[in-house]
Amino acid sequence: MAAVPRLADIPRRLSPDAFWDLFGRLEHAELDFKRGVPADVRDTVAAMAMTRGGLIVHGVDDRRTLVGCPLSQNTQDRITRIAAECGVDVQLLALSVGELELTICAVPEVRGRIVTTPDGRLLRRVGGDSQPLRGDAMARFVREREHRAGEDEPLAVVDLSAFDLDAVNQALAADGRPAVAQDDVERALTDLGVAVAAAPPLGPRVLRAALVLFASEPRGHVRGAAVQLVRREGLGPGPGPSSAREECAGPLADTVDCCLRFVAAHTRRFEIVAGSRREALPEYPEPVLREAVVNALAHRDYGLAGATVDITVWDDRIEVRSPGPLPGHITLENMRAEHYSRNPRIMRVMKSMGLVEEYGEGIDRMYREMEARLMEPPVFEATASSVTVILRNRMLVDVEDQSWLNQLDRDDTGDERRTLVAARRAGAVAPRDLRAMLPEADVDALLSRMVAKGLLSRVGRRGGTRYVLADALVRRAGNPGMAAHNRRRQVLLDEIRRRGSLSTNEAATLLDVPPAAARGLLNDLVRDGLARAAGRTRGRRYHLR
């Protein structure tokens, strides 16, 4: 999705190619194309004002053909009249694209009050559509919209030395702006949208969002602007004894990194033998952990003084709790498909800095990443005072299989990935095996789809039909016959790590194989640089390298 340019940054004349490069061809929450000035512009203006604002480009038809819509007196009067009926102040710009003239209408985001269509409908932008809010979702949206967000609270007294200059300049660079010195921080905060310009002699009003994002020590100004982390022994959510505690605070990007370091230090990393390589696989997918932490910080209610984000690590799970209820019209049922930001100023800066990707895609990405590792999906719980995400570490396949799946680098479904693992382990998989393993799946449709995608090949006929990994997949990710061999190597490597060293006879007993076979596997580890041998003949023992 192309980023929507600011009205002031749009050149007054563009070639058609430059126009499409700047705006993109896909409508989304902040961009809409209109052929002229139709009546349904009312819906678009009202919905954009209640979402994140955006641009309406007049002069482009539904086939994305440039047809032109000059900013004539009639066009201006019609657009401004429609906007006035909705109670929204818009800005207009005449844009020449090749031989045609288009009209750009910039719709601001409106907060602190409710904007409806002239006939009283409350709309939100969802993708490229304007959709109505109803029932409880509408009531909660109205309550939150009328209440000023905690991030918008102006600061009575501002000491500019409280801001981390490096953090401010990183955000400016990400926004395509030049770095500033300490005495220009106030202007930089205004450019970043976390300070509001005011008439002289008052100068800009710095908002709480600025301290949350850039203060070296935000806790001195915003009570609760921190993350409390604890590692507890045992299974969650029990009150097991804590073995480690830490508090992370500072510029928001640094706080995210601090949280991820704590979690990494207090969760496992599995060392996997992949052919002749050793690679580390974290207990929890790193993109999921990052998304959980970023969401908690970006969407928490900063108006709740003293409340912190809390992260607890147990043996079987991680829980990330964020102060404040679900924002706006978001529910547990629609949170994967829809987006609403309680703190749009903070969110915009985090997006420009690359801390978040596209709006509204983070939750769905968490589900996809957990499914890719064949782990249980994240669980969200919401109360009137907090939102909690629970990540469990239970895996449907072992870590060696997960490592192999990662090598495929494909976006396949969970059932497809489990089928691939089954075919790799056994060399082939029969439909009856899959029906036992995946009782709720349409196995015939699943196998047909996987053959069509080039994942499996069918061998045999009728009752003897089996499915093996497709040749292209084997060439890409290794011979399925190596799976058992690699698992034995992994078992030996894990046992050497546990005991400190291992003999040939101990390895043979562990694997239930002849000593000669165990010796061959141990010597493979030595040749691949994963282990070292010490001693001679019967006294030889194998250690980690």
Coordinates of C-alpha atoms in Angstrom, one line a residue:
M1 CA 0.0 0.0 0.0
A2 CA 1.5 3.4 -1.0
A3 CA 1.8 6.0 1.7
V4 CA -0.6 8.9 1.2
P5 CA 1.4 12.1 0.6
R6 CA 0.8 15.3 2.5
L7 CA -1.1 17.9 0.5
A8 CA 1.9 20.4 0.8
D9 CA 4.3 17.7 -0.6
I10 CA 2.3 17.0 -3.8
P11 CA 3.8 18.7 -6.8
R12 CA 1.4 20.8 -8.8
R13 CA 2.3 19.0 -12.1
L14 CA 3.0 15.3 -12.6
S15 CA 3.3 12.9 -15.5
P16 CA 0.8 10.0 -15.5
D17 CA 3.6 7.5 -14.4
A18 CA 4.7 9.9 -11.6
F19 CA 1.1 10.2 -10.5
W20 CA 0.6 6.5 -10.1
D21 CA 4.0 6.1 -8.5
L22 CA 3.0 8.7 -5.9
F23 CA -0.5 7.6 -5.1
G24 CA -0.6 3.9 -6.1
R25 CA -3.6 2.3 -7.8
L26 CA -5.3 0.7 -4.8
E27 CA -7.8 2.5 -2.7
H28 CA -7.4 2.1 1.1
A29 CA -8.5 3.8 4.3
E30 CA -6.7 7.0 3.4
L31 CA -7.2 7.1 -0.4
D32 CA -10.3 7.1 -2.6
F33 CA -10.7 7.7 -6.3
K34 CA -13.8 9.4 -7.8
R35 CA -14.6 10.1 -11.4
G36 CA -16.3 13.4 -10.6
V37 CA -18.0 14.7 -7.5
P38 CA -20.8 12.1 -6.9
A39 CA -23.3 12.2 -4.0
D40 CA -21.5 9.3 -2.2
V41 CA -18.5 11.7 -1.5
R42 CA -20.5 12.5 1.7
D43 CA -19.9 9.0 2.9
T44 CA -16.2 9.1 2.1
V45 CA -15.7 12.5 3.8
A46 CA -17.5 11.4 6.9
A47 CA -15.8 8.0 7.1
M48 CA -12.3 9.4 6.5
A49 CA -12.9 12.1 9.2
M50 CA -13.7 9.4 11.7
T51 CA -10.8 7.2 10.7
R52 CA -7.4 8.7 10.0
G53 CA -8.3 11.4 7.4
G54 CA -7.1 11.0 3.8
L55 CA -7.2 12.1 0.2
I56 CA -10.0 11.9 -2.3
V57 CA -8.7 12.2 -5.9
H58 CA -11.4 13.5 -8.3
G59 CA -10.9 12.6 -11.9
V60 CA -10.1 8.9 -11.8
D61 CA -12.7 6.3 -12.8
D62 CA -13.2 2.8 -11.3
R63 CA -10.9 1.3 -14.0
R64 CA -8.1 3.6 -12.8
T65 CA -8.2 5.6 -16.0
L66 CA -7.4 9.3 -15.7
V67 CA -10.5 11.2 -17.0
G68 CA -9.9 14.6 -15.4
C69 CA -11.9 16.7 -13.0
P70 CA -10.7 20.4 -13.0
L71 CA -11.0 22.5 -9.9
S72 CA -13.7 24.7 -11.4
Q73 CA -15.9 27.0 -9.4
N74 CA -18.7 24.4 -9.7
T75 CA -16.4 21.6 -8.4
Q76 CA -15.1 23.6 -5.5
D77 CA -18.6 24.7 -4.5
R78 CA -20.0 21.1 -4.7
I79 CA -17.1 19.6 -2.6
T80 CA -17.1 22.3 0.1
R81 CA -20.9 22.2 0.3
I82 CA -20.9 18.4 0.9
A83 CA -18.0 18.7 3.4
A84 CA -19.9 21.5 5.3
E85 CA -23.0 19.2 5.5
C86 CA -20.8 16.7 7.3
G87 CA -19.2 19.4 9.5
V88 CA -15.7 18.9 8.1
D89 CA -13.3 21.5 6.8
V90 CA -11.5 20.2 3.8
Q91 CA -8.6 21.5 1.6
L92 CA -8.6 21.4 -2.2
L93 CA -5.7 21.3 -4.6
A94 CA -5.6 21.5 -8.4
L95 CA -3.2 18.9 -9.9
S96 CA -2.1 18.7 -13.5
V97 CA -1.4 15.2 -14.7
G98 CA -0.2 15.1 -18.3
E99 CA -2.9 17.0 -20.3
L100 CA -5.6 16.6 -17.6
E101 CA -6.4 18.5 -14.5
L102 CA -7.5 16.6 -11.3
T103 CA -8.8 17.9 -8.0
I104 CA -7.4 16.6 -4.7
C105 CA -9.5 16.9 -1.6
A106 CA -7.7 16.5 1.7
V107 CA -10.0 15.3 4.6
P108 CA -8.6 15.8 8.1
E109 CA -9.0 13.4 10.9
V110 CA -11.5 14.8 13.4
R111 CA -11.2 13.9 17.1
G112 CA -13.1 15.2 20.2
R113 CA -16.4 15.1 18.4
I114 CA -18.5 12.9 16.1
V115 CA -18.9 13.3 12.4
T116 CA -21.8 11.7 10.6
T117 CA -23.3 11.9 7.2
P118 CA -26.2 14.4 6.7
D119 CA -28.7 11.6 7.2
G120 CA -27.0 10.7 10.6
R121 CA -25.0 7.6 9.7
L122 CA -21.7 7.0 11.5
L123 CA -19.1 5.5 9.1
R124 CA -15.6 4.2 9.3
R125 CA -13.1 3.5 6.5
V126 CA -12.3 -0.2 6.3
G127 CA -9.9 -0.8 3.4
G128 CA -11.3 1.1 0.4
D129 CA -14.9 1.0 1.7
S130 CA -16.9 3.3 4.0
Q131 CA -18.8 1.0 6.5
P132 CA -21.3 1.8 9.2
L133 CA -20.9 1.3 12.9
R134 CA -23.8 -0.2 14.8
G135 CA -24.8 -1.2 18.3
D136 CA -22.3 -1.5 21.1
A137 CA -19.3 -0.9 18.7
M138 CA -20.8 2.4 17.8
A139 CA -21.5 3.4 21.4
R140 CA -17.9 2.6 22.5
F141 CA -16.5 4.4 19.5
V142 CA -18.5 7.5 20.3
R143 CA -17.5 7.5 24.0
E144 CA -13.8 7.2 23.1
R145 CA -13.9 9.7 20.3
E146 CA -15.5 12.3 22.5
H147 CA -12.9 11.7 25.2
R148 CA -9.5 13.3 24.6
A149 CA -6.9 10.6 24.3
G150 CA -4.2 10.6 26.9
E151 CA -1.5 11.2 24.2
D152 CA -3.2 14.5 23.4
E153 CA -2.7 16.0 26.8
P154 CA -0.6 19.2 26.6
L155 CA 2.3 19.5 28.9
A156 CA 2.2 22.5 31.3
V157 CA 6.0 22.9 31.5
V158 CA 8.4 21.5 29.0
D159 CA 12.2 21.1 29.6
L160 CA 13.6 20.3 26.1
S161 CA 16.6 18.6 27.6
A162 CA 14.2 15.8 28.7
F163 CA 14.1 14.6 25.1
D164 CA 16.6 12.2 23.7
L165 CA 18.0 14.0 20.7
D166 CA 19.2 10.8 19.0
A167 CA 15.7 9.3 19.2
V168 CA 14.1 12.5 17.8
N169 CA 16.6 12.6 14.9
Q170 CA 16.0 8.9 14.1
A171 CA 12.3 9.7 13.8
L172 CA 13.0 12.8 11.6
A173 CA 15.3 10.8 9.3
A174 CA 12.6 8.1 9.0
D175 CA 10.1 10.9 8.0
G176 CA 12.5 12.3 5.4
R177 CA 13.4 15.4 7.4
P178 CA 16.9 16.8 8.4
A179 CA 18.4 16.3 11.8
V180 CA 18.1 19.1 14.4
A181 CA 20.1 20.4 17.3
Q182 CA 18.8 20.4 20.9
D183 CA 17.5 24.0 20.6
D184 CA 15.3 23.0 17.6
V185 CA 13.7 20.0 19.3
E186 CA 10.4 21.9 19.8
R187 CA 10.1 22.6 16.1
A188 CA 11.0 19.0 15.3
L189 CA 8.2 17.7 17.6
T190 CA 5.7 19.9 15.8
D191 CA 6.9 18.5 12.4
L192 CA 6.4 15.0 13.8
G193 CA 2.9 15.8 14.9
V194 CA 3.5 15.4 18.7
A195 CA 3.4 19.1 19.4
V196 CA 0.7 21.5 18.2
A197 CA 1.5 25.0 16.9
A198 CA 0.1 27.9 18.8
A199 CA 0.0 31.6 18.3
P200 CA 2.9 33.7 19.6
P201 CA 4.1 34.3 22.2
L202 CA 3.0 30.9 23.5
G203 CA 4.8 28.8 20.9
P204 CA 4.1 25.1 20.2
R205 CA 2.2 23.0 22.8
V206 CA 4.1 19.8 23.4
L207 CA 1.9 16.8 23.9
R208 CA 2.2 13.8 26.2
A209 CA 2.8 11.7 23.0
A210 CA 6.1 13.4 22.6
L211 CA 7.3 12.4 26.0
V212 CA 6.1 8.8 25.5
L213 CA 8.0 8.6 22.3
F214 CA 11.2 10.5 22.9
A215 CA 11.8 11.3 26.6
S216 CA 15.0 9.8 28.1
E217 CA 13.1 9.2 31.3
P218 CA 9.4 9.4 30.6
R219 CA 8.4 8.1 34.1
G220 CA 9.3 11.4 35.6
H221 CA 6.6 13.1 33.4
V222 CA 4.1 10.3 32.6
R223 CA 3.5 8.0 35.6
G224 CA 3.3 4.4 34.3
A225 CA 5.2 5.1 31.0
A226 CA 7.2 1.9 31.5
V227 CA 7.0 -1.9 31.1
Q228 CA 7.3 -4.2 34.1
L229 CA 8.8 -7.6 33.2
V230 CA 9.0 -10.7 35.4
R231 CA 10.1 -14.3 34.9
R232 CA 8.0 -16.7 37.0
E233 CA 8.7 -20.4 37.6
G234 CA 6.1 -23.0 36.7
L235 CA 3.1 -23.0 34.5
G236 CA 1.0 -19.9 33.9
P237 CA -1.0 -18.2 35.0
G238 CA 0.0 -19.5 38.4
P239 CA 1.7 -17.2 41.0
G240 CA 5.0 -19.1 40.9
P241 CA 8.1 -17.6 42.4
S242 CA 9.9 -15.0 40.3
S243 CA 13.4 -15.6 39.2
A244 CA 14.1 -12.3 37.4
R245 CA 12.6 -8.8 37.2
E246 CA 13.3 -5.8 35.1
E247 CA 11.7 -2.4 34.3
C248 CA 12.1 -1.0 30.7
A249 CA 11.6 2.7 30.1
G250 CA 13.0 5.4 27.9
P251 CA 12.4 6.4 24.2
L252 CA 9.7 4.0 22.9
A253 CA 12.0 2.3 20.3
D254 CA 14.5 1.6 23.1
T255 CA 11.8 0.3 25.3
V256 CA 10.7 -2.2 22.7
D257 CA 14.3 -3.5 22.3
C258 CA 14.7 -3.7 26.1
C259 CA 11.6 -5.9 26.4
L260 CA 12.7 -8.2 23.6
R261 CA 16.1 -8.6 25.2
F262 CA 14.5 -9.6 28.5
V263 CA 12.2 -12.2 26.9
A264 CA 15.1 -13.6 24.8
A265 CA 17.2 -14.0 28.0
H266 CA 14.5 -15.9 29.8
T267 CA 13.1 -18.2 27.1
R268 CA 14.8 -21.1 25.2
R269 CA 16.6 -21.1 22.0
F270 CA 16.8 -24.5 20.3
E271 CA 20.0 -25.4 18.5
I272 CA 19.0 -27.3 15.4
V273 CA 21.3 -29.5 13.1
A274 CA 20.4 -28.6 9.6
G275 CA 22.6 -30.7 7.3
S276 CA 26.1 -29.4 8.1
R277 CA 24.9 -26.3 9.8
R278 CA 23.8 -25.5 13.3
E279 CA 21.1 -22.9 13.6
A280 CA 19.2 -21.4 16.5
L281 CA 15.4 -21.4 16.7
P282 CA 13.8 -19.2 19.4
E283 CA 11.1 -20.7 21.6
Y284 CA 8.6 -18.0 20.4
P285 CA 8.6 -16.5 16.9
E286 CA 10.4 -13.2 17.2
P287 CA 8.0 -11.3 14.9
V288 CA 5.1 -12.3 17.1
L289 CA 6.9 -11.2 20.3
R290 CA 7.8 -7.8 18.7
E291 CA 4.2 -7.3 17.5
A292 CA 2.8 -8.1 21.0
V293 CA 5.1 -5.6 22.7
V294 CA 4.6 -2.9 20.1
N295 CA 0.8 -3.3 20.2
A296 CA 0.8 -3.0 24.0
L297 CA 2.8 0.2 23.9
A298 CA 1.1 1.8 20.9
H299 CA -2.5 1.1 21.9
R300 CA -2.4 1.4 25.7
D301 CA -4.4 4.1 27.4
Y302 CA -1.8 6.7 28.5
G303 CA -4.5 8.6 30.4
L304 CA -4.4 5.9 33.1
A305 CA -1.8 7.4 35.4
G306 CA 0.4 4.9 37.1
A307 CA -0.6 1.8 35.1
T308 CA 2.2 0.0 33.3
V309 CA 2.4 -2.5 30.5
D310 CA 3.1 -5.9 32.2
I311 CA 5.0 -8.8 30.6
T312 CA 5.1 -12.2 32.4
V313 CA 7.1 -15.2 31.2
W314 CA 6.2 -18.6 32.5
D315 CA 7.5 -22.1 31.5
D316 CA 4.6 -22.6 29.1
R317 CA 3.5 -19.1 28.0
I318 CA 4.1 -15.4 27.8
E319 CA 1.4 -12.9 28.7
V320 CA 1.5 -9.2 27.7
R321 CA -1.1 -7.0 29.4
S322 CA -1.8 -3.5 28.3
P323 CA -3.7 -0.9 30.4
G324 CA -7.1 0.2 29.0
P325 CA -10.0 -1.6 27.3
L326 CA -10.1 -2.4 23.6
P327 CA -10.2 0.9 21.7
G328 CA -13.1 2.4 19.7
H329 CA -15.2 -0.1 17.9
I330 CA -12.6 -3.0 18.1
T331 CA -13.9 -6.3 19.5
L332 CA -12.3 -9.7 20.0
E333 CA -14.3 -10.8 17.0
N334 CA -13.2 -8.1 14.5
M335 CA -9.7 -7.3 15.7
R336 CA -8.0 -9.3 12.9
A337 CA -9.9 -7.5 10.1
E338 CA -10.3 -3.9 11.5
H339 CA -8.1 -1.2 12.9
Y340 CA -8.6 1.6 15.4
S341 CA -5.8 3.5 17.1
R342 CA -6.3 5.0 20.5
N343 CA -3.0 6.9 20.0
P344 CA -2.8 7.9 16.3
R345 CA 0.0 10.4 16.9
I346 CA 2.2 7.7 18.5
M347 CA 1.2 5.2 15.9
R348 CA 2.1 7.4 13.0
V349 CA 5.6 8.0 14.3
M350 CA 6.1 4.3 15.1
K351 CA 4.9 3.4 11.6
S352 CA 7.3 5.9 10.0
M353 CA 10.2 4.5 12.1
G354 CA 9.4 0.9 10.9
L355 CA 8.3 -0.3 14.4
V356 CA 4.9 -1.2 12.9
E357 CA 4.1 -2.2 9.3
E358 CA 0.8 -1.4 7.7
Y359 CA -2.1 -0.3 10.0
G360 CA -4.3 -3.1 11.0
E361 CA -2.1 -6.0 9.8
G362 CA -0.2 -6.7 13.1
I363 CA -2.7 -9.0 14.8
D364 CA -3.3 -11.0 11.6
R365 CA 0.5 -11.4 11.2
M366 CA 0.7 -12.8 14.7
Y367 CA -1.7 -15.5 13.8
R368 CA 0.1 -16.3 10.6
E369 CA 3.5 -16.5 12.2
M370 CA 2.3 -18.8 15.0
E371 CA 0.6 -21.0 12.4
A372 CA 3.8 -21.1 10.3
R373 CA 5.6 -22.6 13.3
L374 CA 2.6 -25.0 13.9
M375 CA 2.1 -23.5 17.3
E376 CA -1.1 -22.6 19.1
P377 CA -2.6 -19.3 17.9
P378 CA -2.4 -16.3 20.2
V379 CA -5.2 -15.8 22.6
F380 CA -6.6 -12.3 23.4
E381 CA -8.5 -11.5 26.5
A382 CA -10.2 -8.1 27.1
T383 CA -11.7 -6.5 30.2
A384 CA -12.9 -3.0 31.1
S385 CA -9.5 -2.1 32.3
S386 CA -7.0 -4.1 30.2
V387 CA -6.2 -6.2 27.1
T388 CA -4.0 -9.3 27.4
V389 CA -2.4 -11.4 24.7
I390 CA -1.3 -14.9 25.6
L391 CA 1.4 -16.8 23.6
R392 CA 1.7 -20.5 24.4
N393 CA 4.8 -22.5 23.5
R394 CA 3.1 -25.8 22.7
M395 CA 4.2 -27.1 19.3
L396 CA 2.4 -29.5 17.0
V397 CA 5.7 -30.7 15.5
D398 CA 9.3 -30.8 16.9
V399 CA 11.8 -28.0 16.4
E400 CA 13.8 -29.9 13.7
D401 CA 10.6 -30.1 11.6
Q402 CA 10.0 -26.4 12.2
S403 CA 13.5 -25.6 11.0
W404 CA 12.8 -27.6 7.9
L405 CA 9.5 -25.8 7.3
N406 CA 11.3 -22.4 7.7
Q407 CA 13.6 -23.4 4.9
L408 CA 10.6 -23.6 2.5
D409 CA 9.8 -19.9 3.1
R410 CA 6.2 -20.5 2.0
D411 CA 2.9 -19.1 3.2
D412 CA 1.0 -22.4 3.4
T413 CA -1.8 -23.3 5.8
G414 CA -1.3 -25.1 9.0
D415 CA -2.9 -28.3 7.6
E416 CA -0.7 -28.1 4.6
R417 CA 2.4 -27.7 6.7
R418 CA 1.5 -30.7 9.0
T419 CA 0.9 -32.8 5.9
L420 CA 4.4 -31.8 4.6
V421 CA 6.0 -32.8 7.9
A422 CA 4.1 -36.2 7.9
A423 CA 5.2 -36.9 4.3
R424 CA 8.8 -35.9 5.1
R425 CA 9.0 -38.1 8.3
A426 CA 7.5 -41.2 6.7
G427 CA 8.7 -40.7 3.2
A428 CA 5.0 -40.7 2.0
V429 CA 1.6 -40.1 3.4
A430 CA -1.7 -41.9 2.7
P431 CA -5.2 -40.3 2.8
R432 CA -6.2 -42.5 5.6
D433 CA -3.2 -41.3 7.7
L434 CA -4.3 -37.7 7.2
R435 CA -7.9 -38.4 8.1
A436 CA -6.7 -39.7 11.5
M437 CA -4.3 -36.8 11.9
L438 CA -6.6 -34.0 10.7
P439 CA -10.2 -35.2 11.5
E440 CA -11.8 -31.9 10.7
A441 CA -10.1 -31.4 7.4
D442 CA -11.4 -32.2 3.9
V443 CA -8.5 -34.5 3.1
D444 CA -9.3 -35.0 -0.5
A445 CA -9.5 -31.3 -1.2
L446 CA -6.4 -30.7 0.9
L447 CA -4.3 -33.3 -1.1
S448 CA -5.7 -32.0 -4.5
R449 CA -4.7 -28.4 -3.5
M450 CA -1.2 -29.5 -2.4
V451 CA -0.6 -31.4 -5.7
A452 CA -1.8 -28.3 -7.7
K453 CA 0.6 -26.1 -5.7
G454 CA 3.5 -28.3 -6.5
L455 CA 4.0 -29.5 -2.8
L456 CA 3.1 -33.2 -3.2
S457 CA 3.2 -35.8 -6.0
R458 CA 0.7 -38.7 -6.2
V459 CA 2.1 -42.2 -6.5
G460 CA 0.1 -45.5 -6.8
R461 CA -3.5 -46.0 -7.6
R462 CA -6.8 -46.6 -5.8
G463 CA -6.3 -48.2 -2.4
G464 CA -2.5 -48.0 -2.7
T465 CA -2.4 -44.2 -3.4
R466 CA 0.2 -42.3 -1.4
Y467 CA 1.6 -38.8 -1.6
V468 CA 5.3 -37.9 -1.5
L469 CA 7.1 -34.6 -1.4
A470 CA 7.3 -33.1 -4.9
D471 CA 10.8 -33.2 -6.5
A472 CA 11.0 -29.4 -6.6
L473 CA 10.4 -29.2 -2.9
V474 CA 13.0 -31.9 -2.2
R475 CA 15.6 -30.0 -4.2
R476 CA 14.8 -26.9 -2.3
A477 CA 14.6 -28.2 1.3
G478 CA 16.5 -31.5 1.3
N479 CA 15.9 -35.2 1.0
P480 CA 13.1 -36.4 3.2
G481 CA 15.2 -39.5 3.9
M482 CA 17.5 -37.3 5.8
A483 CA 14.8 -36.4 8.4
A484 CA 15.4 -39.4 10.6
H485 CA 19.2 -39.1 10.2
N486 CA 19.0 -35.4 11.3
R487 CA 16.8 -36.2 14.2
R488 CA 19.3 -38.7 15.5
R489 CA 22.1 -36.2 15.2
Q490 CA 19.9 -33.6 17.0
V491 CA 19.3 -36.1 19.9
L492 CA 23.0 -36.7 20.3
L493 CA 23.8 -33.0 20.2
D494 CA 21.2 -32.3 22.9
E495 CA 22.4 -35.1 25.1
I496 CA 26.1 -33.9 24.8
R497 CA 24.9 -30.5 25.9
R498 CA 23.0 -32.0 28.8
R499 CA 25.7 -34.3 30.1
G500 CA 28.8 -32.4 29.0
S501 CA 30.1 -35.3 26.9
L502 CA 29.0 -38.6 25.4
S503 CA 30.7 -41.9 24.6
T504 CA 29.9 -44.2 21.7
N505 CA 28.3 -46.8 23.9
E506 CA 26.2 -44.2 25.6
A507 CA 25.1 -42.9 22.3
A508 CA 24.2 -46.4 21.0
T509 CA 22.1 -47.1 24.1
L510 CA 20.4 -43.7 23.8
L511 CA 19.4 -44.2 20.1
D512 CA 19.0 -48.0 20.4
V513 CA 21.3 -48.6 17.4
P514 CA 24.6 -50.6 17.0
P515 CA 27.7 -48.9 18.3
A516 CA 29.1 -48.6 14.8
A517 CA 26.1 -46.6 13.7
A518 CA 26.3 -44.4 16.8
R519 CA 30.0 -43.9 16.1
G520 CA 29.3 -42.8 12.5
L521 CA 26.7 -40.2 13.7
L522 CA 29.1 -38.8 16.3
N523 CA 31.9 -38.6 13.8
D524 CA 29.5 -36.8 11.4
L525 CA 29.1 -34.2 14.1
V526 CA 32.8 -33.8 14.4
R527 CA 33.3 -33.5 10.6
D528 CA 30.6 -30.8 10.4
G529 CA 32.3 -28.8 13.2
L530 CA 29.4 -29.3 15.6
A531 CA 31.3 -31.5 18.1
R532 CA 34.9 -32.5 19.0
A533 CA 36.3 -35.8 20.0
A534 CA 38.7 -36.2 23.0
G535 CA 40.5 -39.4 24.0
R536 CA 41.3 -42.6 22.1
T537 CA 39.4 -45.8 21.1
R538 CA 37.3 -47.0 24.1
G539 CA 38.0 -43.9 26.2
R540 CA 36.9 -41.5 23.5
R541 CA 34.2 -39.0 24.4
Y542 CA 32.5 -36.3 22.3
H543 CA 32.0 -32.7 23.5
L544 CA 30.4 -29.7 22.0
R545 CA 32.7 -27.6 19.9

